PDB file of C-alpha atoms in Angstrom:
ATOM      1  CA  UNK A 433    -130.050  98.096   8.443  1.00 63.00           C
ATOM      2  CA  UNK A 434    -132.647  97.804  11.208  1.00 67.00           C
ATOM      3  CA  UNK A 435    -135.144  96.100   8.818  1.00 67.00           C
ATOM      4  CA  UNK A 436    -132.508  93.540   7.791  1.00 73.00           C
ATOM      5  CA  UNK A 437    -131.762  92.618  11.405  1.00 62.00           C
ATOM      6  CA  UNK A 438    -135.472  92.288  12.241  1.00 71.00           C
ATOM      7  CA  UNK A 439    -136.110  90.216   9.092  1.00 67.00           C
ATOM      8  CA  UNK A 440    -133.159  87.944   9.886  1.00 63.00           C
ATOM      9  CA  UNK A 441    -134.406  87.529  13.470  1.00 59.00           C
ATOM     10  CA  UNK A 442    -137.897  86.592  12.268  1.00 70.00           C
ATOM     11  CA  UNK A 443    -136.485  84.070   9.774  1.00 63.00           C
ATOM     12  CA  UNK A 444    -134.288  82.524  12.500  1.00 56.00           C
ATOM     13  CA  UNK A 445    -137.236  82.367  14.897  1.00 54.00           C
ATOM     14  CA  UNK A 446    -139.480  80.689  12.314  1.00 51.00           C
ATOM     15  CA  UNK A 447    -136.737  78.226  11.328  1.00 54.00           C
ATOM     16  CA  UNK A 448    -136.014  77.280  14.951  1.00 53.00           C
ATOM     17  CA  UNK A 449    -139.733  76.838  15.653  1.00 48.00           C
ATOM     18  CA  UNK A 450    -139.996  74.459  12.685  1.00 47.00           C
ATOM     19  CA  UNK A 451    -137.220  72.341  14.171  1.00 44.00           C
ATOM     20  CA  UNK A 452    -138.522  72.324  17.738  1.00 44.00           C
ATOM     21  CA  UNK A 453    -142.304  72.019  17.428  1.00 42.00           C
ATOM     22  CA  UNK A 454    -144.187  68.791  16.762  1.00 46.00           C
ATOM     23  CA  UNK A 455    -145.244  68.200  13.207  1.00 52.00           C
ATOM     24  CA  UNK A 456    -148.826  68.158  12.005  1.00 57.00           C
ATOM     25  CA  UNK A 457    -148.010  66.304   8.812  1.00 67.00           C
ATOM     26  CA  UNK A 458    -150.966  64.174   7.877  1.00 69.00           C
ATOM     27  CA  UNK A 459    -151.225  61.018   5.839  1.00 74.00           C
ATOM     28  CA  UNK A 460    -151.847  62.781   2.488  1.00 78.00           C
ATOM     29  CA  UNK A 461    -154.519  60.183   1.769  1.00 76.00           C
ATOM     30  CA  UNK A 462    -156.099  61.999  -1.192  1.00 77.00           C
ATOM     31  CA  UNK A 463    -152.759  62.407  -2.969  1.00 81.00           C
ATOM     32  CA  UNK A 464    -151.723  58.829  -2.122  1.00 80.00           C
ATOM     33  CA  UNK A 465    -155.070  57.482  -3.320  1.00 78.00           C
ATOM     34  CA  UNK A 466    -154.665  59.327  -6.646  1.00 80.00           C
ATOM     35  CA  UNK A 467    -151.081  58.078  -6.987  1.00 83.00           C
ATOM     36  CA  UNK A 468    -152.154  54.494  -6.163  1.00 80.00           C
ATOM     37  CA  UNK A 469    -154.884  54.674  -8.805  1.00 78.00           C
ATOM     38  CA  UNK A 470    -152.373  56.096 -11.302  1.00 81.00           C
ATOM     39  CA  UNK A 471    -149.910  53.259 -10.659  1.00 83.00           C
ATOM     40  CA  UNK A 472    -152.531  50.600 -11.445  1.00 78.00           C
ATOM     41  CA  UNK A 473    -153.991  51.902 -14.727  1.00 74.00           C
ATOM     42  CA  UNK A 474    -151.961  49.732 -17.069  1.00 73.00           C
ATOM     43  CA  UNK A 475    -148.374  49.179 -18.082  1.00 77.00           C
ATOM     44  CA  UNK A 476    -145.601  51.500 -16.944  1.00 81.00           C
ATOM     45  CA  UNK A 477    -145.759  53.626 -20.106  1.00 80.00           C
ATOM     46  CA  UNK A 478    -149.478  54.354 -19.744  1.00 79.00           C
ATOM     47  CA  UNK A 479    -149.000  55.031 -16.022  1.00 78.00           C
ATOM     48  CA  UNK A 480    -146.217  57.514 -16.813  1.00 83.00           C
ATOM     49  CA  UNK A 481    -148.276  59.194 -19.516  1.00 80.00           C
ATOM     50  CA  UNK A 482    -151.232  59.693 -17.145  1.00 77.00           C
ATOM     51  CA  UNK A 483    -148.862  60.853 -14.373  1.00 81.00           C
ATOM     52  CA  UNK A 484    -147.305  63.439 -16.706  1.00 74.00           C
ATOM     53  CA  UNK A 485    -150.733  64.604 -17.921  1.00 76.00           C
ATOM     54  CA  UNK A 486    -151.949  64.950 -14.309  1.00 76.00           C
ATOM     55  CA  UNK A 487    -148.803  66.895 -13.477  1.00 77.00           C
ATOM     56  CA  UNK A 488    -149.203  69.298 -16.432  1.00 74.00           C
ATOM     57  CA  UNK A 489    -152.934  69.732 -15.744  1.00 76.00           C
ATOM     58  CA  UNK A 490    -152.474  70.547 -12.067  1.00 75.00           C
ATOM     59  CA  UNK A 491    -154.356  67.507 -10.719  1.00 76.00           C
ATOM     60  CA  UNK A 492    -151.563  66.361  -8.390  1.00 78.00           C
ATOM     61  CA  UNK A 493    -150.921  69.940  -7.285  1.00 82.00           C
ATOM     62  CA  UNK A 494    -154.607  70.520  -6.440  1.00 78.00           C
ATOM     63  CA  UNK A 495    -154.773  67.192  -4.528  1.00 78.00           C
ATOM     64  CA  UNK A 496    -151.622  68.053  -2.591  1.00 82.00           C
ATOM     65  CA  UNK A 497    -152.909  71.522  -1.715  1.00 82.00           C
ATOM     66  CA  UNK A 498    -156.273  70.056  -0.647  1.00 80.00           C
ATOM     67  CA  UNK A 499    -154.394  67.540   1.532  1.00 79.00           C
ATOM     68  CA  UNK A 500    -152.125  70.173   3.090  1.00 80.00           C
ATOM     69  CA  UNK A 501    -154.721  72.843   3.735  1.00 79.00           C
ATOM     70  CA  UNK A 502    -157.950  70.922   4.373  1.00 78.00           C
ATOM     71  CA  UNK A 503    -157.670  67.157   4.873  1.00 77.00           C
ATOM     72  CA  UNK A 504    -154.449  67.037   6.915  1.00 77.00           C
ATOM     73  CA  UNK A 505    -155.745  69.875   9.091  1.00 76.00           C
ATOM     74  CA  UNK A 506    -158.962  67.939   9.727  1.00 75.00           C
ATOM     75  CA  UNK A 507    -156.864  64.848  10.498  1.00 74.00           C
ATOM     76  CA  UNK A 508    -154.630  66.816  12.898  1.00 75.00           C
ATOM     77  CA  UNK A 509    -157.498  68.400  14.862  1.00 74.00           C
ATOM     78  CA  UNK A 510    -160.020  65.527  14.821  1.00 70.00           C
ATOM     79  CA  UNK A 511    -157.670  62.534  14.830  1.00 68.00           C
ATOM     80  CA  UNK A 512    -159.268  60.946  11.750  1.00 65.00           C
ATOM     81  CA  UNK A 513    -158.888  61.605   8.057  1.00 66.00           C
ATOM     82  CA  UNK A 514    -162.112  61.900   6.043  1.00 64.00           C
ATOM     83  CA  UNK A 515    -160.409  60.172   3.084  1.00 67.00           C
ATOM     84  CA  UNK A 516    -159.386  57.131   5.161  1.00 61.00           C
ATOM     85  CA  UNK A 517    -162.587  55.302   4.275  1.00 64.00           C
ATOM     86  CA  UNK A 518    -162.592  52.763   1.472  1.00 71.00           C
ATOM     87  CA  UNK A 519    -161.691  49.214   0.653  1.00 73.00           C
ATOM     88  CA  UNK A 520    -158.645  47.364  -0.561  1.00 74.00           C
ATOM     89  CA  UNK A 521    -157.877  43.810  -1.685  1.00 74.00           C
ATOM     90  CA  UNK A 522    -154.958  42.246   0.222  1.00 76.00           C
ATOM     91  CA  UNK A 523    -153.067  39.149  -0.925  1.00 78.00           C
ATOM     92  CA  UNK A 524    -152.190  36.981   2.106  1.00 77.00           C
ATOM     93  CA  UNK A 525    -150.262  33.733   2.482  1.00 79.00           C
ATOM     94  CA  UNK A 526    -153.486  31.730   2.503  1.00 81.00           C
ATOM     95  CA  UNK A 527    -155.571  33.706  -0.011  1.00 82.00           C
ATOM     96  CA  UNK A 528    -157.106  37.077  -0.734  1.00 83.00           C
ATOM     97  CA  UNK A 529    -158.883  39.320   1.754  1.00 83.00           C
ATOM     98  CA  UNK A 530    -161.126  42.306   1.234  1.00 80.00           C
ATOM     99  CA  UNK A 531    -160.435  45.013   3.835  1.00 81.00           C
ATOM    100  CA  UNK A 532    -163.086  47.708   4.258  1.00 81.00           C
ATOM    101  CA  UNK A 533    -162.442  50.807   6.338  1.00 80.00           C
ATOM    102  CA  UNK A 534    -165.293  52.987   7.571  1.00 78.00           C
ATOM    103  CA  UNK A 535    -163.153  55.444   9.525  1.00 72.00           C
ATOM    104  CA  UNK A 536    -163.873  53.759  12.883  1.00 76.00           C
ATOM    105  CA  UNK A 537    -162.543  50.296  12.179  1.00 81.00           C
ATOM    106  CA  UNK A 538    -162.015  47.539   9.633  1.00 83.00           C
ATOM    107  CA  UNK A 539    -164.040  44.655   8.231  1.00 83.00           C
ATOM    108  CA  UNK A 540    -161.753  41.894   6.986  1.00 84.00           C
ATOM    109  CA  UNK A 541    -163.494  39.389   4.710  1.00 84.00           C
ATOM    110  CA  UNK A 542    -161.851  36.235   3.403  1.00 85.00           C
ATOM    111  CA  UNK A 543    -162.417  35.751  -0.321  1.00 84.00           C
ATOM    112  CA  UNK A 544    -161.717  32.016   0.178  1.00 84.00           C
ATOM    113  CA  UNK A 545    -164.535  31.034   2.542  1.00 86.00           C
ATOM    114  CA  UNK A 546    -166.438  34.281   3.168  1.00 80.00           C
ATOM    115  CA  UNK A 547    -165.582  34.386   6.867  1.00 82.00           C
ATOM    116  CA  UNK A 548    -165.097  37.837   8.348  1.00 82.00           C
ATOM    117  CA  UNK A 549    -163.879  39.689  11.402  1.00 83.00           C
ATOM    118  CA  UNK A 550    -164.533  43.235  12.571  1.00 84.00           C
ATOM    119  CA  UNK A 551    -161.745  45.315  14.190  1.00 85.00           C
ATOM    120  CA  UNK A 552    -162.838  48.504  15.977  1.00 87.00           C
ATOM    121  CA  UNK A 553    -160.941  51.371  17.554  1.00 85.00           C
ATOM    122  CA  UNK A 554    -162.609  53.105  20.501  1.00 86.00           C
ATOM    123  CA  UNK A 555    -161.238  56.655  20.639  1.00 83.00           C
ATOM    124  CA  UNK A 556    -162.451  57.313  24.202  1.00 87.00           C
ATOM    125  CA  UNK A 557    -160.989  54.088  25.624  1.00 87.00           C
ATOM    126  CA  UNK A 558    -157.965  54.022  23.267  1.00 86.00           C
ATOM    127  CA  UNK A 559    -158.595  50.318  22.563  1.00 87.00           C
ATOM    128  CA  UNK A 560    -158.557  48.022  19.562  1.00 86.00           C
ATOM    129  CA  UNK A 561    -161.059  45.182  19.826  1.00 87.00           C
ATOM    130  CA  UNK A 562    -162.743  42.526  17.716  1.00 84.00           C
ATOM    131  CA  UNK A 563    -166.145  40.884  17.760  1.00 78.00           C
ATOM    132  CA  UNK A 564    -166.604  37.110  17.777  1.00 70.00           C
ATOM    133  CA  UNK A 565    -169.794  35.162  18.491  1.00 72.00           C
ATOM    134  CA  UNK A 566    -171.577  38.366  19.437  1.00 78.00           C
ATOM    135  CA  UNK A 567    -169.019  39.239  22.135  1.00 80.00           C
ATOM    136  CA  UNK A 568    -166.492  42.062  22.023  1.00 82.00           C
ATOM    137  CA  UNK A 569    -162.898  41.161  22.965  1.00 83.00           C
ATOM    138  CA  UNK A 570    -160.164  43.716  23.589  1.00 84.00           C
ATOM    139  CA  UNK A 571    -156.942  43.127  21.657  1.00 83.00           C
ATOM    140  CA  UNK A 572    -154.969  45.882  23.359  1.00 84.00           C
ATOM    141  CA  UNK A 573    -155.276  49.314  24.913  1.00 87.00           C
ATOM    142  CA  UNK A 574    -152.899  52.246  24.605  1.00 87.00           C
ATOM    143  CA  UNK A 575    -151.849  53.345  28.109  1.00 88.00           C
ATOM    144  CA  UNK A 576    -149.440  56.109  27.053  1.00 87.00           C
ATOM    145  CA  UNK A 577    -146.820  56.685  24.357  1.00 82.00           C
ATOM    146  CA  UNK A 578    -144.602  53.830  25.563  1.00 85.00           C
ATOM    147  CA  UNK A 579    -147.003  51.294  27.130  1.00 86.00           C
ATOM    148  CA  UNK A 580    -149.940  49.121  26.066  1.00 86.00           C
ATOM    149  CA  UNK A 581    -152.260  46.806  27.985  1.00 88.00           C
ATOM    150  CA  UNK A 582    -152.275  43.264  26.537  1.00 86.00           C
ATOM    151  CA  UNK A 583    -154.254  40.114  27.428  1.00 84.00           C
ATOM    152  CA  UNK A 584    -152.673  37.283  29.439  1.00 81.00           C
ATOM    153  CA  UNK A 585    -154.055  33.957  30.661  1.00 79.00           C
ATOM    154  CA  UNK A 586    -157.198  33.971  32.771  1.00 79.00           C
ATOM    155  CA  UNK A 587    -158.793  36.984  31.085  1.00 79.00           C
ATOM    156  CA  UNK A 588    -156.458  39.443  32.804  1.00 84.00           C
ATOM    157  CA  UNK A 589    -154.482  42.265  31.217  1.00 87.00           C
ATOM    158  CA  UNK A 590    -150.901  43.384  31.833  1.00 87.00           C
ATOM    159  CA  UNK A 591    -149.242  46.668  30.973  1.00 90.00           C
ATOM    160  CA  UNK A 592    -146.239  46.107  28.707  1.00 87.00           C
ATOM    161  CA  UNK A 593    -143.580  48.528  27.525  1.00 87.00           C
ATOM    162  CA  UNK A 594    -143.524  49.048  23.751  1.00 85.00           C
ATOM    163  CA  UNK A 595    -139.914  48.004  23.229  1.00 85.00           C
ATOM    164  CA  UNK A 596    -137.958  44.892  22.354  1.00 85.00           C
ATOM    165  CA  UNK A 597    -137.549  44.084  26.065  1.00 85.00           C
ATOM    166  CA  UNK A 598    -141.281  44.604  26.653  1.00 83.00           C
ATOM    167  CA  UNK A 599    -142.229  42.301  23.772  1.00 82.00           C
ATOM    168  CA  UNK A 600    -139.817  39.658  25.059  1.00 84.00           C
ATOM    169  CA  UNK A 601    -141.292  39.935  28.582  1.00 83.00           C
ATOM    170  CA  UNK A 602    -144.818  39.582  27.147  1.00 83.00           C
ATOM    171  CA  UNK A 603    -143.762  36.505  25.172  1.00 82.00           C
ATOM    172  CA  UNK A 604    -142.436  34.954  28.386  1.00 83.00           C
ATOM    173  CA  UNK A 605    -145.699  35.809  30.215  1.00 80.00           C
ATOM    174  CA  UNK A 606    -148.023  34.204  27.675  1.00 77.00           C
ATOM    175  CA  UNK A 607    -146.141  31.121  26.698  1.00 73.00           C
ATOM    176  CA  UNK A 608    -142.394  31.357  26.771  1.00 56.00           C
ATOM    177  CA  UNK A 609    -140.472  29.653  23.950  1.00 51.00           C
ATOM    178  CA  UNK A 610    -143.641  28.085  22.483  1.00 44.00           C
ATOM    179  CA  UNK A 611    -145.018  31.540  21.711  1.00 43.00           C
ATOM    180  CA  UNK A 612    -141.833  32.577  19.911  1.00 44.00           C
ATOM    181  CA  UNK A 613    -141.916  29.404  17.773  1.00 43.00           C
ATOM    182  CA  UNK A 614    -145.390  30.192  16.382  1.00 42.00           C
TER     183      UNK A 614
END
């Protein structure tokens, strides 16, 4: 009887801790990359056949376990996922773009005219920036969980709340109704 009560208490404690502690769920990039590759092999029948074969041979299971145990843990503790690097072709309204990720930022290259832009994230400063004409320009900076610093006229920056009201206030600051019409 005493073992049953202790076991039930431990189960209740573990269950309540799962509900009250923050999650360390990662992006499952290895499993998602495998699934994305599987979805683009051919027609839906070939995709399903390969999916079933990878499920029977435990390819998906091994990828998921590697994500859960190794890659998501690395992502949780370091803040970056080692599988996040790569490149992808994106179809935009005005053409195709090649997006390359090196784990620290993105290179976006237009397939139409070859122009490119580099977006970088500075972990120490918590900023996203881009480079143009040899100069680095800050796009925004994370202040805390609910605020960001955004550029306004004259090269200054204002702290804005990340909410619908904050976005509306920023729109009013930088151009009013003309900004909303763009």
